[in-house]
Amino acid sequence: MTSLPAEAFEELLNDFEDLLLSGVRRPRAVPQAPPSPPLPGEFPAAETLAALAEAIEGCRLCPLGSGRTRAVPGEGVSRPLVLAVGEGPGQEEDLSGRPFVGPAGQYLDKWLSSVGLSRKTNCYIANTVKCRPPGNRDPVPEETQACLPYLNRQLDLLKPRFILALGRVSGQLLSGENVSLSRLRGRLLSYRGFPLLVTYHPSGVLRNPDEYRPLVWEDLKRLRDLLRSAPEAGKTGEGGE
Ligand code: URA
């Protein structure tokens, strides 16, 4: 005698129970496996920024996920001229779930507004890692790599005209060049086909304004001029990652 597989046997019992109790067979819901979280390096399949933010808020792909108060997916308009990419959330961002809300963030808002940009009207602000590194240390490569698929997906959804990388961690990650910030800034680079400029991080400039402020101003003017001269320019299709 051949034995029935367990599921078929259970289905038969269910049908029998239905027939005994009510004389009709009722369709049963097929049990669905819960969606599996993305694996490290796997592209999160979020179709919208909101769905992506939800995925980020549940992320445990690296140890930063277990130390955070809140994840900080990003903030701004959905079709930005500029995607500004910082390093990672600090204490205030970790508490609020919003990027660049502390002193560095207020300074960044001033920079952007000096060239007609704002997270409220034409920019999006994100970070290389979406969860706070303990003690505000720099994120390590394992963390930025684990988090990179989220930034890549943000890029694909946002399609900014320009990326502005803020600071060494973001500049090196996006340019793919392991060189000092002074060698990254002042050049028109690209990441995944999107034009990329690198400048200093607002926290660094707050610590040493005399040295860095004039350089940041040069970079912002360059960004403004590039936006003016190529208002429709977007993805270049060259270079990248
Ligand atoms: N510094 C960053 O790099 N990102 C933030 O969101 C806040 C401070």
Tab-separated table of C-alpha atoms and ligand atoms in Angstrom:
chain	number	residue	atom	x	y	z
A	1	MET	CA	0.000	0.000	0.000
A	2	THR	CA	1.306	3.480	-0.896
A	3	SER	CA	1.009	6.152	1.813
A	4	LEU	CA	-0.319	9.664	1.118
A	5	PRO	CA	1.974	12.674	1.575
A	6	ALA	CA	1.158	14.555	4.798
A	7	GLU	CA	-0.384	17.615	3.012
A	8	ALA	CA	-2.662	15.447	0.858
A	9	PHE	CA	-3.755	13.506	3.911
A	10	GLU	CA	-4.517	16.727	5.774
A	11	GLU	CA	-6.517	18.057	2.801
A	12	LEU	CA	-8.527	14.822	2.673
A	13	LEU	CA	-9.292	15.081	6.390
A	14	ASN	CA	-10.343	18.721	5.950
A	15	ASP	CA	-12.683	17.822	3.079
A	16	PHE	CA	-14.145	14.973	5.086
A	17	GLU	CA	-14.718	17.275	8.064
A	18	ASP	CA	-16.424	19.865	5.792
A	19	LEU	CA	-18.696	17.238	4.290
A	20	LEU	CA	-19.638	15.867	7.703
A	21	LEU	CA	-20.338	19.266	9.221
A	22	SER	CA	-22.061	21.121	6.383
A	23	GLY	CA	-22.353	18.899	3.351
A	24	VAL	CA	-20.108	21.154	1.204
A	25	ARG	CA	-16.389	21.420	0.649
A	26	ARG	CA	-15.015	24.812	1.563
A	27	PRO	CA	-11.970	26.210	-0.217
A	28	ARG	CA	-9.069	26.658	2.190
A	29	ALA	CA	-6.469	29.380	2.104
A	30	VAL	CA	-3.103	28.064	0.950
A	31	PRO	CA	-0.563	28.869	3.680
A	32	GLN	CA	1.961	31.452	2.419
A	33	ALA	CA	5.609	31.459	3.457
A	34	PRO	CA	6.556	34.815	5.069
A	35	PRO	CA	8.676	37.019	2.742
A	36	SER	CA	12.352	36.437	3.408
A	37	PRO	CA	14.531	39.463	4.208
A	38	PRO	CA	17.058	40.453	1.540
A	39	LEU	CA	20.461	38.827	1.846
A	40	PRO	CA	23.637	40.938	2.150
A	41	GLY	CA	24.322	42.584	-1.207
A	42	GLU	CA	20.920	41.572	-2.570
A	43	PHE	CA	18.853	44.279	-4.191
A	44	PRO	CA	15.821	45.170	-2.040
A	45	ALA	CA	12.848	44.858	-4.361
A	46	ALA	CA	10.987	47.903	-2.999
A	47	GLU	CA	8.927	49.632	-5.671
A	48	THR	CA	8.448	52.917	-3.801
A	49	LEU	CA	10.415	55.080	-1.396
A	50	ALA	CA	7.880	54.269	1.313
A	51	ALA	CA	8.297	50.515	0.790
A	52	LEU	CA	12.058	50.958	0.792
A	53	ALA	CA	11.914	52.935	4.042
A	54	GLU	CA	9.876	50.125	5.573
A	55	ALA	CA	12.479	47.557	4.496
A	56	ILE	CA	15.248	49.706	5.965
A	57	GLU	CA	13.355	50.118	9.236
A	58	GLY	CA	13.223	46.324	9.625
A	59	CYS	CA	16.789	45.712	8.448
A	60	ARG	CA	19.214	43.549	10.415
A	61	LEU	CA	21.799	43.005	7.668
A	62	CYS	CA	24.654	44.318	9.798
A	63	PRO	CA	25.274	44.775	13.531
A	64	LEU	CA	24.295	48.473	13.381
A	65	GLY	CA	20.684	47.287	13.091
A	66	SER	CA	20.642	45.964	16.635
A	67	GLY	CA	22.160	49.098	18.208
A	68	ARG	CA	19.912	51.727	16.663
A	69	THR	CA	16.949	53.510	18.199
A	70	ARG	CA	15.505	54.288	14.769
A	71	ALA	CA	16.732	53.657	11.266
A	72	VAL	CA	17.168	56.783	9.143
A	73	PRO	CA	16.170	55.973	5.554
A	74	GLY	CA	16.349	59.528	4.175
A	75	GLU	CA	14.198	62.547	3.495
A	76	GLY	CA	13.318	64.915	0.675
A	77	VAL	CA	11.425	65.142	-2.591
A	78	SER	CA	10.830	62.157	-4.819
A	79	ARG	CA	12.357	63.648	-8.030
A	80	PRO	CA	15.290	65.651	-6.681
A	81	LEU	CA	17.823	67.737	-8.520
A	82	VAL	CA	20.391	66.646	-5.967
A	83	LEU	CA	20.816	63.596	-3.779
A	84	ALA	CA	23.128	64.552	-0.911
A	85	VAL	CA	24.775	61.536	0.709
A	86	GLY	CA	26.239	61.881	4.193
A	87	GLU	CA	28.051	59.337	6.279
A	88	GLY	CA	25.623	57.928	8.819
A	89	PRO	CA	23.099	59.076	11.415
A	90	GLY	CA	24.327	60.744	14.596
A	91	GLN	CA	22.572	60.798	17.952
A	92	GLU	CA	19.805	63.226	17.027
A	93	GLU	CA	19.114	61.456	13.763
A	94	ASP	CA	18.999	58.095	15.563
A	95	LEU	CA	16.401	59.467	17.971
A	96	SER	CA	14.270	61.232	15.363
A	97	GLY	CA	14.587	58.838	12.398
A	98	ARG	CA	15.426	61.852	10.156
A	99	PRO	CA	18.755	62.611	8.428
A	100	PHE	CA	20.889	65.645	9.203
A	101	VAL	CA	18.768	67.266	11.904
A	102	GLY	CA	21.586	68.128	14.350
A	103	PRO	CA	24.012	71.056	14.039
A	104	ALA	CA	25.686	69.553	10.956
A	105	GLY	CA	22.268	69.197	9.377
A	106	GLN	CA	21.309	72.790	10.036
A	107	TYR	CA	24.596	73.843	8.490
A	108	LEU	CA	23.959	71.579	5.494
A	109	ASP	CA	20.528	73.168	5.012
A	110	LYS	CA	22.263	76.579	4.890
A	111	TRP	CA	24.741	75.346	2.283
A	112	LEU	CA	21.959	73.998	0.123
A	113	SER	CA	19.842	77.103	0.427
A	114	SER	CA	22.799	79.307	-0.595
A	115	VAL	CA	22.575	77.705	-4.047
A	116	GLY	CA	18.798	77.448	-4.284
A	117	LEU	CA	18.484	73.912	-2.973
A	118	SER	CA	16.427	72.481	-0.137
A	119	ARG	CA	15.241	69.118	1.109
A	120	LYS	CA	11.723	70.576	1.071
A	121	THR	CA	11.648	71.457	-2.627
A	122	ASN	CA	14.376	69.894	-4.770
A	123	CYS	CA	16.775	67.675	-2.809
A	124	TYR	CA	16.849	64.318	-1.101
A	125	ILE	CA	19.186	63.614	1.803
A	126	ALA	CA	20.449	60.144	2.636
A	127	ASN	CA	23.461	58.459	4.185
A	128	THR	CA	25.862	55.667	3.304
A	129	VAL	CA	24.547	53.731	6.327
A	130	LYS	CA	21.002	54.060	7.595
A	131	CYS	CA	21.695	53.198	11.257
A	132	ARG	CA	23.892	55.035	13.716
A	133	PRO	CA	27.408	53.703	14.226
A	134	PRO	CA	28.083	53.566	17.990
A	135	GLY	CA	29.764	56.663	19.414
A	136	ASN	CA	29.493	58.366	15.991
A	137	ARG	CA	32.476	56.425	14.678
A	138	ASP	CA	32.919	56.152	10.912
A	139	PRO	CA	31.020	53.254	9.383
A	140	VAL	CA	33.337	50.376	8.455
A	141	PRO	CA	33.388	48.875	4.927
A	142	GLU	CA	31.325	45.811	5.989
A	143	GLU	CA	28.583	48.193	7.136
A	144	THR	CA	28.634	50.477	4.095
A	145	GLN	CA	28.649	47.443	1.793
A	146	ALA	CA	25.750	45.788	3.634
A	147	CYS	CA	23.757	49.031	3.360
A	148	LEU	CA	24.725	49.932	-0.223
A	149	PRO	CA	21.815	48.110	-1.919
A	150	TYR	CA	19.465	50.510	-0.112
A	151	LEU	CA	21.314	53.559	-1.419
A	152	ASN	CA	21.404	52.029	-4.899
A	153	ARG	CA	17.675	51.451	-4.786
A	154	GLN	CA	17.141	55.027	-3.593
A	155	LEU	CA	19.144	56.222	-6.580
A	156	ASP	CA	17.083	54.165	-9.002
A	157	LEU	CA	13.831	55.451	-7.545
A	158	LEU	CA	14.925	59.085	-7.135
A	159	LYS	CA	16.899	59.513	-10.350
A	160	PRO	CA	18.611	62.716	-9.162
A	161	ARG	CA	20.379	65.018	-11.631
A	162	PHE	CA	23.437	65.074	-9.360
A	163	ILE	CA	24.809	63.259	-6.366
A	164	LEU	CA	26.647	65.358	-3.788
A	165	ALA	CA	28.795	63.164	-1.546
A	166	LEU	CA	29.509	64.728	1.840
A	167	GLY	CA	32.791	63.724	3.404
A	168	ARG	CA	35.428	61.063	2.962
A	169	VAL	CA	33.347	57.948	3.707
A	170	SER	CA	30.659	58.855	1.204
A	171	GLY	CA	33.135	60.251	-1.345
A	172	GLN	CA	35.323	57.160	-1.302
A	173	LEU	CA	32.392	54.754	-1.350
A	174	LEU	CA	30.691	56.394	-4.322
A	175	SER	CA	33.791	57.270	-6.333
A	176	GLY	CA	35.353	53.877	-5.669
A	177	GLU	CA	38.651	55.720	-5.084
A	178	ASN	CA	40.523	55.170	-1.862
A	179	VAL	CA	42.140	58.611	-1.858
A	180	SER	CA	41.933	61.710	0.328
A	181	LEU	CA	38.998	64.098	0.122
A	182	SER	CA	41.229	66.805	-1.259
A	183	ARG	CA	41.844	64.554	-4.273
A	184	LEU	CA	38.171	63.723	-4.725
A	185	ARG	CA	36.678	67.198	-4.585
A	186	GLY	CA	36.794	69.536	-7.556
A	187	ARG	CA	36.237	66.708	-10.046
A	188	LEU	CA	33.128	65.674	-11.898
A	189	LEU	CA	32.867	61.959	-11.142
A	190	SER	CA	30.055	59.490	-11.628
A	191	TYR	CA	28.355	56.737	-9.691
A	192	ARG	CA	26.166	54.199	-11.500
A	193	GLY	CA	25.879	56.682	-14.338
A	194	PHE	CA	24.809	59.621	-12.161
A	195	PRO	CA	27.085	62.709	-12.108
A	196	LEU	CA	28.843	62.912	-8.749
A	197	LEU	CA	30.544	65.771	-6.915
A	198	VAL	CA	32.349	65.291	-3.625
A	199	THR	CA	32.760	67.927	-0.951
A	200	TYR	CA	33.614	68.145	2.722
A	201	HIS	CA	31.281	66.946	5.466
A	202	PRO	CA	29.468	69.777	7.286
A	203	SER	CA	30.746	68.485	10.664
A	204	GLY	CA	34.338	68.781	9.466
A	205	VAL	CA	33.709	72.298	8.205
A	206	LEU	CA	32.107	73.294	11.515
A	207	ARG	CA	35.289	72.141	13.252
A	208	ASN	CA	37.609	73.980	10.882
A	209	PRO	CA	35.661	76.675	9.019
A	210	ASP	CA	38.617	78.847	8.013
A	211	GLU	CA	40.226	76.051	6.075
A	212	TYR	CA	37.227	74.331	4.525
A	213	ARG	CA	34.486	76.920	4.103
A	214	PRO	CA	35.972	78.555	0.975
A	215	LEU	CA	36.475	75.133	-0.614
A	216	VAL	CA	32.908	74.056	0.101
A	217	TRP	CA	31.647	77.319	-1.345
A	218	GLU	CA	33.616	76.602	-4.540
A	219	ASP	CA	32.078	73.128	-4.706
A	220	LEU	CA	28.561	74.444	-4.163
A	221	LYS	CA	28.984	77.080	-6.863
A	222	ARG	CA	30.234	74.373	-9.222
A	223	LEU	CA	27.136	72.318	-8.450
A	224	ARG	CA	24.905	75.347	-9.015
A	225	ASP	CA	26.615	76.116	-12.338
A	226	LEU	CA	26.371	72.511	-13.497
A	227	LEU	CA	22.679	72.459	-12.647
A	228	ARG	CA	22.174	75.716	-14.547
A	229	SER	CA	24.134	74.685	-17.589
A	230	ALA	CA	22.566	71.253	-17.871
A	231	PRO	CA	19.110	71.617	-16.340
A	232	GLU	CA	17.878	68.436	-18.007
A	233	ALA	CA	21.075	66.454	-17.567
A	234	GLY	CA	20.620	63.335	-15.546
A	235	LYS	CA	22.062	59.897	-15.683
A	236	THR	CA	25.114	59.951	-17.940
A	237	GLY	CA	25.341	56.257	-18.609
A	238	GLU	CA	29.111	56.261	-18.132
A	239	GLY	CA	31.372	55.167	-15.317
A	240	GLY	CA	29.944	54.318	-11.932
A	241	GLU	CA	30.360	51.761	-9.212
B	1	URA	N1	26.075	63.270	9.791
B	1	URA	C1	25.804	62.468	8.733
B	1	URA	O1	26.703	62.073	7.991
B	1	URA	N2	24.548	62.127	8.504
B	1	URA	C2	23.537	62.536	9.256
B	1	URA	O2	22.389	62.168	8.960
B	1	URA	C3	23.834	63.369	10.347
B	1	URA	C4	25.109	63.727	10.595
